[in-house]
Coordinates of C-alpha atoms in Angstrom, one line a residue:
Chain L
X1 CA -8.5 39.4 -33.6
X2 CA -9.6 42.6 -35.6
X3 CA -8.1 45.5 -35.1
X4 CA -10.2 47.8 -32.7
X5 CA -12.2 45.2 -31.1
X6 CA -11.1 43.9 -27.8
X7 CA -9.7 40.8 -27.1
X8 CA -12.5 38.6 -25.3
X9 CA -10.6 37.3 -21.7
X10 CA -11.4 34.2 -19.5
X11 CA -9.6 32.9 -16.8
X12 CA -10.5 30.1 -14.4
X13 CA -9.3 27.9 -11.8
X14 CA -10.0 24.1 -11.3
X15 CA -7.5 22.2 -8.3
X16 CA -5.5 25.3 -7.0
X17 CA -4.8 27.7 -4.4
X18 CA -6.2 30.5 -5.8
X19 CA -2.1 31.8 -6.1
X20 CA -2.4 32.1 -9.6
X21 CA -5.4 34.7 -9.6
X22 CA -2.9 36.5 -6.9
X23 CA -0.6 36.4 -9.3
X24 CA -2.5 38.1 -12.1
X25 CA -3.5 40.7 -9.7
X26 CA 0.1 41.0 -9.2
X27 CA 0.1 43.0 -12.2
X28 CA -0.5 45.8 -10.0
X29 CA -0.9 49.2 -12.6
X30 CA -0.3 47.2 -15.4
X31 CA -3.9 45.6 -15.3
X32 CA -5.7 48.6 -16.2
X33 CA -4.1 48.5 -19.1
X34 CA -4.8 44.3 -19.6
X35 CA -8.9 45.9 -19.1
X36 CA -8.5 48.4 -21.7
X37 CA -7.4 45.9 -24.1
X38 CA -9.4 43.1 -23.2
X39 CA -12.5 42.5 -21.6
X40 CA -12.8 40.1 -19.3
X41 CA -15.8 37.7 -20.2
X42 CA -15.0 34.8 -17.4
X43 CA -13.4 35.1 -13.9
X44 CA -14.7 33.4 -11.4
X45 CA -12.9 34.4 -8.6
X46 CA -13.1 38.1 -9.1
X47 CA -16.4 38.7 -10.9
X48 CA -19.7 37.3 -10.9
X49 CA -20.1 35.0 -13.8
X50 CA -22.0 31.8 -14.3
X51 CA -21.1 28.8 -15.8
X52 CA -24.2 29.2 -17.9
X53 CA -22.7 32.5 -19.4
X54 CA -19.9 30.2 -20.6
X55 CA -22.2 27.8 -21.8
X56 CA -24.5 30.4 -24.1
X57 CA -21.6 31.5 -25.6
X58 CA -21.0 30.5 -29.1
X59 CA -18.0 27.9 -29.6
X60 CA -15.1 29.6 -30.0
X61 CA -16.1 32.8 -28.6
X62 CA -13.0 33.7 -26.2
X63 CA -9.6 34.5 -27.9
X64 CA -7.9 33.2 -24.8
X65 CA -8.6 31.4 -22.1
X66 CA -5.9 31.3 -18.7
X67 CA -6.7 27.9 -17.4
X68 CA -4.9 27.2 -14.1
X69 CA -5.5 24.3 -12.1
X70 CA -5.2 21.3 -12.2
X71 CA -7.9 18.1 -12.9
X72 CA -9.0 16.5 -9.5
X73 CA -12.7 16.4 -10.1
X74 CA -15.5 15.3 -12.9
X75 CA -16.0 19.4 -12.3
X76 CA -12.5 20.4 -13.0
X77 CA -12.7 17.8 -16.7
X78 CA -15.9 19.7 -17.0
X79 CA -15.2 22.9 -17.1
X80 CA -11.7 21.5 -18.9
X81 CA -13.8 20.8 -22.0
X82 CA -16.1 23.2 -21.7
X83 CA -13.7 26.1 -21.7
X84 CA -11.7 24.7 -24.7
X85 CA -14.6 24.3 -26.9
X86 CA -15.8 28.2 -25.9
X87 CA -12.0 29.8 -26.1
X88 CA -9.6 30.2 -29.5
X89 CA -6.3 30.2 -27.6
X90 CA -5.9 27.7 -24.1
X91 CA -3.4 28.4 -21.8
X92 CA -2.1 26.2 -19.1
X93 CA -1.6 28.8 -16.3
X94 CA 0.7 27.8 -13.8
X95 CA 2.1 25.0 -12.2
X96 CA -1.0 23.0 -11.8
X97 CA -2.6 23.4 -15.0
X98 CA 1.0 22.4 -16.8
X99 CA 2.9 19.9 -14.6
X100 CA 0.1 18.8 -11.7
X101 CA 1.9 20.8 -9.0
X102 CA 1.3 20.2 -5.3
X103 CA -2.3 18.8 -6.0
X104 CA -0.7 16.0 -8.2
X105 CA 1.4 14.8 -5.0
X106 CA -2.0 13.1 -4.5
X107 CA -0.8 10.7 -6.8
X108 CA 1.2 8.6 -4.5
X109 CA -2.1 7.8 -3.0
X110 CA -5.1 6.9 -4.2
X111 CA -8.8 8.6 -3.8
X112 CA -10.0 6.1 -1.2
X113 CA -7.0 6.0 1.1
X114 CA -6.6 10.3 0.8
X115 CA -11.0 10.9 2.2
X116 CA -10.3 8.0 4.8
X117 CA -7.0 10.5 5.9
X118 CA -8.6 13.7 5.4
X119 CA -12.1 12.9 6.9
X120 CA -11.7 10.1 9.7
X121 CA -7.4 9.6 10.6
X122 CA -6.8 13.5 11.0
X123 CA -6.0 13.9 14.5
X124 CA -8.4 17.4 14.4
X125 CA -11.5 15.8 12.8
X126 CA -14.1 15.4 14.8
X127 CA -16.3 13.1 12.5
X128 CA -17.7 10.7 15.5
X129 CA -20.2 9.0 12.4
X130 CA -17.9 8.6 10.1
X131 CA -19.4 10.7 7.4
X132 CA -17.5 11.0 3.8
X133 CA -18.5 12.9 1.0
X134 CA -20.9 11.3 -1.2
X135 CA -21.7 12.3 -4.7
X136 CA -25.5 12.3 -4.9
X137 CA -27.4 12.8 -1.0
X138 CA -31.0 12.7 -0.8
X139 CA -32.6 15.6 0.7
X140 CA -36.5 16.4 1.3
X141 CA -35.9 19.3 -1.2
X142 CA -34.3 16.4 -3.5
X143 CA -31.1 15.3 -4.7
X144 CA -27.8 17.2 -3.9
X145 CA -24.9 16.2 -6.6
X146 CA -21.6 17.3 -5.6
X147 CA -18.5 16.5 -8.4
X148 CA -16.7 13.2 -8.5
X149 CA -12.7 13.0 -6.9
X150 CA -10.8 11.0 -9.0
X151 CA -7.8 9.1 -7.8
X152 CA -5.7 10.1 -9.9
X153 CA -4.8 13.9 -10.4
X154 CA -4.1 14.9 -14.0
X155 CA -2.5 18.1 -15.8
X156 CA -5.0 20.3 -18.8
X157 CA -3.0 18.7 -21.3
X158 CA -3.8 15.3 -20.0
X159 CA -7.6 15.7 -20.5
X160 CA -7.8 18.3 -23.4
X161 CA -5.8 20.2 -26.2
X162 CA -3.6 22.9 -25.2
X163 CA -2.0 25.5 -27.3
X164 CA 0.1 27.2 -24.8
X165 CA 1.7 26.2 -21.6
X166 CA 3.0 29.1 -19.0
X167 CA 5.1 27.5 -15.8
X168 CA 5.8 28.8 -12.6
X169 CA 3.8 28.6 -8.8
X170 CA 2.7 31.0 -9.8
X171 CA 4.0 32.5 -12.8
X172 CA 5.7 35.6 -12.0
X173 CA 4.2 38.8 -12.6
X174 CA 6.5 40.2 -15.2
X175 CA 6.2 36.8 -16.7
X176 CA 2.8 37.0 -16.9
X177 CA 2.9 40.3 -18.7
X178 CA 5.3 39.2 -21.0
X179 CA 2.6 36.5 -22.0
X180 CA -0.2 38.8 -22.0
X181 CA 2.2 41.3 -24.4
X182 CA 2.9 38.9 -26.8
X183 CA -1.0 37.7 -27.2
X184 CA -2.1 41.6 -27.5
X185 CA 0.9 41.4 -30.1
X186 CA -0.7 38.4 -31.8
X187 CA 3.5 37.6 -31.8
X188 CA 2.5 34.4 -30.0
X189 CA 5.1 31.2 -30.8
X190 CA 4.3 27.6 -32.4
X191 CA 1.1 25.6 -30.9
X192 CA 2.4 23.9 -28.2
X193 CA 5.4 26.0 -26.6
X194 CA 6.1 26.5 -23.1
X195 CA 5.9 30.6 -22.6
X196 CA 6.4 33.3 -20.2
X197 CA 9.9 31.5 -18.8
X198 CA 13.7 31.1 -20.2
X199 CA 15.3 28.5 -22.2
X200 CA 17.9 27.7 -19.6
X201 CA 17.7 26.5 -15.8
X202 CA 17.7 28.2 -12.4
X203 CA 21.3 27.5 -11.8
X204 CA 21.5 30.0 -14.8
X205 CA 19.8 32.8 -13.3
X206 CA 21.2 31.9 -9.6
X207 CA 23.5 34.3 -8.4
X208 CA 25.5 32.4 -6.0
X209 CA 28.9 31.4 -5.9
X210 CA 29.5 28.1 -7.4
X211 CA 33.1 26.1 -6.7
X212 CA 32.6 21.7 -6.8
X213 CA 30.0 20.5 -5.4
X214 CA 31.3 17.4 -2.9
X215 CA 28.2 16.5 -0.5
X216 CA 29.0 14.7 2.2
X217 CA 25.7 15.1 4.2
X218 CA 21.9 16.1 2.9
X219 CA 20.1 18.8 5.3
X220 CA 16.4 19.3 5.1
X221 CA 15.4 22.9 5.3
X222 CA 15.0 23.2 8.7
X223 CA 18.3 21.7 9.7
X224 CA 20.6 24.8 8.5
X225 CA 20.8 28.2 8.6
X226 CA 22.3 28.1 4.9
X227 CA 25.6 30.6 3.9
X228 CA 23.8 33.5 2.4
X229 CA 26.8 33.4 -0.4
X230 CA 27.3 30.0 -2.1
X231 CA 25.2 27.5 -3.6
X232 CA 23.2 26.0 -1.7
X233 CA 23.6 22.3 -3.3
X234 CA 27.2 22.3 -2.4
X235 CA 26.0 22.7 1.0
X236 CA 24.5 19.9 0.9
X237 CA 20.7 21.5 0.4
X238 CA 18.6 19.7 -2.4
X239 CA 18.1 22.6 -4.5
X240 CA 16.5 22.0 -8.0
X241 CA 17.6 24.5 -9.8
X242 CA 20.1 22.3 -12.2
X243 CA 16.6 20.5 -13.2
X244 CA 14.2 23.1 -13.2
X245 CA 13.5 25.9 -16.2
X246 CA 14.8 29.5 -15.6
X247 CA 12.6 32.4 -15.8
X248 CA 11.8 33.5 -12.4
X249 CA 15.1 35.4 -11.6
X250 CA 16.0 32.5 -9.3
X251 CA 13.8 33.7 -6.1
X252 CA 14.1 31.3 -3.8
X253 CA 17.6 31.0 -3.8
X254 CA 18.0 34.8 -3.4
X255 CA 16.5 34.6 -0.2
X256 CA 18.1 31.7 1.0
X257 CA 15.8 29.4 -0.1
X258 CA 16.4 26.2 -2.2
X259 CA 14.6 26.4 -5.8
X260 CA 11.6 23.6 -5.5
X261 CA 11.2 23.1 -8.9
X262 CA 7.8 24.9 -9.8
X263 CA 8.7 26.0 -13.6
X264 CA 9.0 22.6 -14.3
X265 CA 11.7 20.9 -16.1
X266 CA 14.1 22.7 -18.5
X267 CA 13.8 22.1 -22.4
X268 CA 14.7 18.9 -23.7
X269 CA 14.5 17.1 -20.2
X270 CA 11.9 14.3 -20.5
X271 CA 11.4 13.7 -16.8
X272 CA 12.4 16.5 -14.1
X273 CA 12.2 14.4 -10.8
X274 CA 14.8 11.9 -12.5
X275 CA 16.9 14.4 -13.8
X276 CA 17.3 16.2 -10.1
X277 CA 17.8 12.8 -9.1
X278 CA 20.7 12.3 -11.2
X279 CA 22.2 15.7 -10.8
X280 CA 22.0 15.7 -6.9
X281 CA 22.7 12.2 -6.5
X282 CA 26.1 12.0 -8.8
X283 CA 27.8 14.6 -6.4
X284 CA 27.5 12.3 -3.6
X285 CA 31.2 12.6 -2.2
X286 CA 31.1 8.9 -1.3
X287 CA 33.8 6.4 -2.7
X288 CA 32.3 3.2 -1.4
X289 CA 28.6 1.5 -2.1
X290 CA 27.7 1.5 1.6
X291 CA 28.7 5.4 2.1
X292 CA 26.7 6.3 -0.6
X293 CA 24.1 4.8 0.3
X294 CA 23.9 6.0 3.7
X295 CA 24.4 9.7 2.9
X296 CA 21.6 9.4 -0.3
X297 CA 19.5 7.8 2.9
X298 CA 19.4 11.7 4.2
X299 CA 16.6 12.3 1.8
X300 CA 14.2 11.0 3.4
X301 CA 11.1 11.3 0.6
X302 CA 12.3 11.5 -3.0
X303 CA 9.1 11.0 -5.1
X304 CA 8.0 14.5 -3.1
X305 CA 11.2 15.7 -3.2
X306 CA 12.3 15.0 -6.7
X307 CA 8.6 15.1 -8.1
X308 CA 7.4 18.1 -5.9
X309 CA 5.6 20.2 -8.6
X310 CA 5.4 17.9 -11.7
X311 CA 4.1 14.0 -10.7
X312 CA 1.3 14.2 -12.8
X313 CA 3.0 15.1 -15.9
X314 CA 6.1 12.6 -14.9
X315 CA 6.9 9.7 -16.7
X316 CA 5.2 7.3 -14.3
X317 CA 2.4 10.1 -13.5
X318 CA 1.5 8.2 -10.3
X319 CA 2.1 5.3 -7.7
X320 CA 0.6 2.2 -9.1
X321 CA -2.9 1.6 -8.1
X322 CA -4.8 -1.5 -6.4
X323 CA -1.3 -3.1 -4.1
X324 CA -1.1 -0.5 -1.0
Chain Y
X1 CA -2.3 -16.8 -15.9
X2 CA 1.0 -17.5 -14.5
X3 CA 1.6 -20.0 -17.2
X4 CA 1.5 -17.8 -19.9
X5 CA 2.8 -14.5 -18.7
X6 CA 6.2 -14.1 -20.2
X7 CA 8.1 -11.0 -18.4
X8 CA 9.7 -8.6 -20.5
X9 CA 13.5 -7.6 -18.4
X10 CA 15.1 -4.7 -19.9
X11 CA 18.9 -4.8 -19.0
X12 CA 21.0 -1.5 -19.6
X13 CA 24.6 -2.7 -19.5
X14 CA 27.9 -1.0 -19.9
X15 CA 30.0 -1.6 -23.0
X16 CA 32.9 -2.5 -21.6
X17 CA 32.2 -5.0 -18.4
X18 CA 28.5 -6.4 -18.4
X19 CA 28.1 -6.7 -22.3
X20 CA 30.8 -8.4 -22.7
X21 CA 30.4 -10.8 -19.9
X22 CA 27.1 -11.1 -21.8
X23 CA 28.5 -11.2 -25.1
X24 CA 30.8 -13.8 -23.9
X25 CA 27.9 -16.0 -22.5
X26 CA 26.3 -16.0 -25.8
X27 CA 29.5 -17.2 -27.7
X28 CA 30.0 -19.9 -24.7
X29 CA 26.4 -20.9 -25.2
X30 CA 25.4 -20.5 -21.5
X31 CA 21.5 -20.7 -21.6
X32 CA 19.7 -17.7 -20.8
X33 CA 16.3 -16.8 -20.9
X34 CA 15.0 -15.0 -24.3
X35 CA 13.1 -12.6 -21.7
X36 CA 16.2 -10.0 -21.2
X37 CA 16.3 -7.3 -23.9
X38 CA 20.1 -5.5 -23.5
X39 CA 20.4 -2.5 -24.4
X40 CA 24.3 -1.5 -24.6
X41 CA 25.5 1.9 -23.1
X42 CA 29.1 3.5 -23.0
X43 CA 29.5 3.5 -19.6
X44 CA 26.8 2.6 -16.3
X45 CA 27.1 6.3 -15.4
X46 CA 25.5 6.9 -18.6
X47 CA 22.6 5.2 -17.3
X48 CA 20.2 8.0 -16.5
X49 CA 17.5 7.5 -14.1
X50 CA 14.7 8.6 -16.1
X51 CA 15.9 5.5 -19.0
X52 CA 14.6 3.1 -16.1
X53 CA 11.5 4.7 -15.6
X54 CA 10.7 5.2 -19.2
X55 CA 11.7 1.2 -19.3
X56 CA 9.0 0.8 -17.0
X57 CA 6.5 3.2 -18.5
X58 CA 6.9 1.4 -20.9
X59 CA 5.8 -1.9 -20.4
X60 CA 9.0 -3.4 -18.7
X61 CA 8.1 -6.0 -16.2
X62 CA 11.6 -5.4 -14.5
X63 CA 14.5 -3.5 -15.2
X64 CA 18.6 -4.2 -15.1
X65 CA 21.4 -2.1 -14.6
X66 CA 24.8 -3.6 -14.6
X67 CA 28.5 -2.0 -15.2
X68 CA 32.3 -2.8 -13.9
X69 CA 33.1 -3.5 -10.5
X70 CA 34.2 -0.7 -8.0
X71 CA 36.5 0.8 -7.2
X72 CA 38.9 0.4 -10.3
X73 CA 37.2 -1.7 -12.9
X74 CA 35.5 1.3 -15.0
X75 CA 37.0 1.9 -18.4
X76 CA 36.5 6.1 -17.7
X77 CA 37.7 5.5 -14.2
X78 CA 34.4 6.4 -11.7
X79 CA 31.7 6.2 -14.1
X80 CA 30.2 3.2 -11.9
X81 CA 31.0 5.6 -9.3
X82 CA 27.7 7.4 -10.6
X83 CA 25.8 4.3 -10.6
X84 CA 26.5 3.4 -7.0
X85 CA 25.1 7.1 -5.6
X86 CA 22.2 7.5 -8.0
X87 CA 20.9 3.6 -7.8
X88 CA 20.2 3.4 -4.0
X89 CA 17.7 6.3 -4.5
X90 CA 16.2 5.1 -7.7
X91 CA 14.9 2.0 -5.8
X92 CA 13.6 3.9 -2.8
X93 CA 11.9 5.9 -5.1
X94 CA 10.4 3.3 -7.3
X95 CA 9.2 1.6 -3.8
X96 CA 7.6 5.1 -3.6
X97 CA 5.7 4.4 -7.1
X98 CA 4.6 1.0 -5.4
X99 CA 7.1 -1.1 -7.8
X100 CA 8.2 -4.0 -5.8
X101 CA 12.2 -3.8 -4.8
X102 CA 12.2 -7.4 -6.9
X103 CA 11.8 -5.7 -10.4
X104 CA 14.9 -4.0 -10.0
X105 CA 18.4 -5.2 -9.8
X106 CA 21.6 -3.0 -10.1
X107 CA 25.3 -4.1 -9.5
X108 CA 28.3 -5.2 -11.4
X109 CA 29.3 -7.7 -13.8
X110 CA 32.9 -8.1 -15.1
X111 CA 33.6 -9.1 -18.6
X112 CA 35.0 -12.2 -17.2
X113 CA 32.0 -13.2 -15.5
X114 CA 29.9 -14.5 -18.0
X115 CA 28.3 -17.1 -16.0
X116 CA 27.4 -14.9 -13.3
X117 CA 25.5 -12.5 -16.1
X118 CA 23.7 -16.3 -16.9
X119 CA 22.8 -16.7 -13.9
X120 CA 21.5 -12.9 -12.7
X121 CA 19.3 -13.5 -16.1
X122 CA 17.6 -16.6 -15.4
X123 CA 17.1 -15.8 -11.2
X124 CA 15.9 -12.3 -12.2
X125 CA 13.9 -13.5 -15.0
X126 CA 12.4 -16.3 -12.4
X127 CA 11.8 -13.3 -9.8
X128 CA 10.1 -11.0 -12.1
X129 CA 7.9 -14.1 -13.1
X130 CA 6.2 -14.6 -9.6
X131 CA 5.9 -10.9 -9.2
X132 CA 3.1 -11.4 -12.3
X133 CA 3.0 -8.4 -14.7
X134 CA 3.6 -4.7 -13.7
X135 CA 1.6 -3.5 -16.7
X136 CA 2.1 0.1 -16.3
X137 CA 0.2 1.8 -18.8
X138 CA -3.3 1.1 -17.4
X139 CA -2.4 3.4 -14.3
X140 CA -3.7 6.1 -17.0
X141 CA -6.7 3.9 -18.8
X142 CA -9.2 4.2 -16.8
X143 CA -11.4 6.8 -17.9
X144 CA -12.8 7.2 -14.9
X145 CA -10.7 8.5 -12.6

């Protein structure tokens, strides 16, 4: 990056739901100043660029590329490739593109048994013929291609090299500019790093008032008005912030809300989901096998619960194929 | 197939109870199959979670967890106290993965009861057989999708 010369900008979005690209627009003031230092040479949600802009451009072209998203679709690996071959710097942006996120949940299904779901077992579909989408359809005018779903949903860093990785659905704004303020800076940290979030977990940021945590019964969200004051694990809320990686100021559980788990897990923990596990399971105040296991039978779906934001990127990454 | 596939067992075992009931089977010469690889850990409550999935990542056909008997055997007291509130949900949630309840076993095995650990070895190692292997990596192989 000369000195002078603007720093060339994509950003694009493959499986998400668009709350990334809120996010960035988040910036509020602060993006007029991201457009004075940067021009923005790929966004396909809020300007009118083609694909085959991206494809004239030389290799290399973009300084950096925010990639959020994750990879459902032949489209999605695509545009994957494409997009790292065309950009110096690519960043995982958000949940999706880092961890799988939401979309990745997928992955206790497979492709076959989520279309027969979506398009025939839904009890609003009204689908009489029993019509799925195809990839190729004949048509007078010719042959209509639309991309492949694959069955199994997969992070950016599963399909392609990434240099940076920046958590959070979505990141939050000041996070966000952080990132942006240390790539104008060119102060950007070793190939590879997770940025724009905090060394330490939720818990860390989390306000409330912590005393031991003894659970004697699990609630799901809508079965307790939770005490605006103390942790929420101790009342007996799974709440992931002792697995999850600090940096958004602990949001959720300032407004009563247990922390999901969307920046992902902290450093040096190789699997989030069984780390939450662990932590919520080994303050089980139960001093018998058959008590325990009744009051760990309150959660009634751990892979979603444990694995809400980050299946993909799990150990396992998915529920086996080929024996539901 | 079936008559070649030899399952590979991972067992995590506590130091004090379950290795040396296995320890002591070894020196008794109880027979037991050569499929179980132990791998020795302080305590059962220092069995992590993740350790079983990354067994089965792995390549593990089936995976072991063993420490002292509640309520008092534990050398540091309620370690095994751990095991018996995180286990329950690791199995529902390896169900939720689609591995069969059969590939996992967790309970307790005192340092007396060698011939129980004999035993646990060859019926798991027997169970694990049937299932056929798990084979884990090629969830990610395919290309394709």
């Amino acid at each position: 990056m000369a000195k002078k010369s603007k720093l060339k900008l994509g950003l694009y979005w493959a499986a998400s739901c668009g709350g990334c690209e809120i996010a960035v627009v988040e910036l509020r003031e602060k993006i007029l100043l991201l457009d004075e230092a940067a021009d923005i040479l790929f966004w396909p949600v809020a300007m009118d660029f083609k694909v085959k802009d991206v494809e004239a451009m030389p290799d290399g072209h973009m300084d950096v590329c925010l990639f959020n998203g994750a990879i459902r679709t032949s489209e999605n690996e695509e545009m994957a490739h494409l997009l790292r071959r065309k950009s110096k710097v690519l960043v995982a942006f958000g949940s999706c593109a880092y961890e799988g996120c939401i979309p990745g949940l997928a992955n206790l299904f497979d492709k076959d048994s989520i279309l027969r779901r979506v398009y025939l077992e839904v009890p609003t579909v009204d689908n009489p013929r029993g019509v799925l989408p195809q990839p190729a359809t004949h048509l007078p005018e010719g042959e209509v291609e639309i991309p492949r779903l694959y069955n199994t949903v997969k992070t950016l860093g599963q399909v392609t090299d990434v240099d940076y990785f920046v958590p959070g659905c979505p990141p939050q704004p000041h996070q966000i500019w952080a990132v942006v303020e240390a790539i104008l800076g060119g102060k950007l940290p070793p190939k590879g790093s997770v940025v724009g979030a905090n060394e330490k977990t939720v818990c860390d940021e989390c306000k409330r008032l912590r005393e031991e945590k003894r659970i004697k019964k699990f609630y799901r969200y809508h079965e307790i008005i939770p005490d605006p004051e103390h942790c929420l694990l101790e009342q007996g809320i799974v709440c992931a912030g002792p697995a999850t990686r600090g940096g958004c100021g602990a949001l959720c559980p300032q407004v009563n809300q247990p922390c999901r788990g969307c920046y992902g897990p902290p450093p040096n923990v190789m699997d989030q989901g069984a780390a939450l596990l662990s932590a919520v399971a080994s303050v089980v105040d139960a001093n018998s096998e058959e008590e325990a296991a009744r009051i760990v039978g309150d959660i009634l779906d751990p892979a979603g619960t444990f694995y809400r934001f980050g299946l993909p990127a799990s150990t396992l990454h998915r529920a086996r194929l080929g024996n539901r | 197939m079936a008559g070649t596939f030899e399952p590979r067992i991972i067992a995590f075992v506590c130091n004090w109870c379950t290795y040396t009931a296995a320890d002591n089977a070894g020196v008794s010469r109880l027979e037991q199959p050569p499929n179980v690889d132990v791998i020795r850990v302080m305590c059962s409550g220092r069995i992590e979670p993740a350790f079983i999935l990354k067994a089965f990542a792995m390549g593990a056909d089936g995976v072991i967890v063993s420490g002292c008997h509640p309520p008092g055997d534990c050398y540091y007291t309620n370690g095994n106290y751990k095991t018996f509130r995180r286990m329950p949900l690791v199995e529902r949630l390896l169900e939720q993965f689609g591995i069969e309840k059969e590939r996992f076993h967790w309970g307790w095995i005192s340092g007396a009861e060698a011939i129980k650990w004999a035993q646990l070895t060859h019926e798991f190692t027997e169970r694990v057989r049937a299932l056929g292997p798990l084979n884990w990596s090629r969830q990610l192989e395919s290309k394709e999708d």
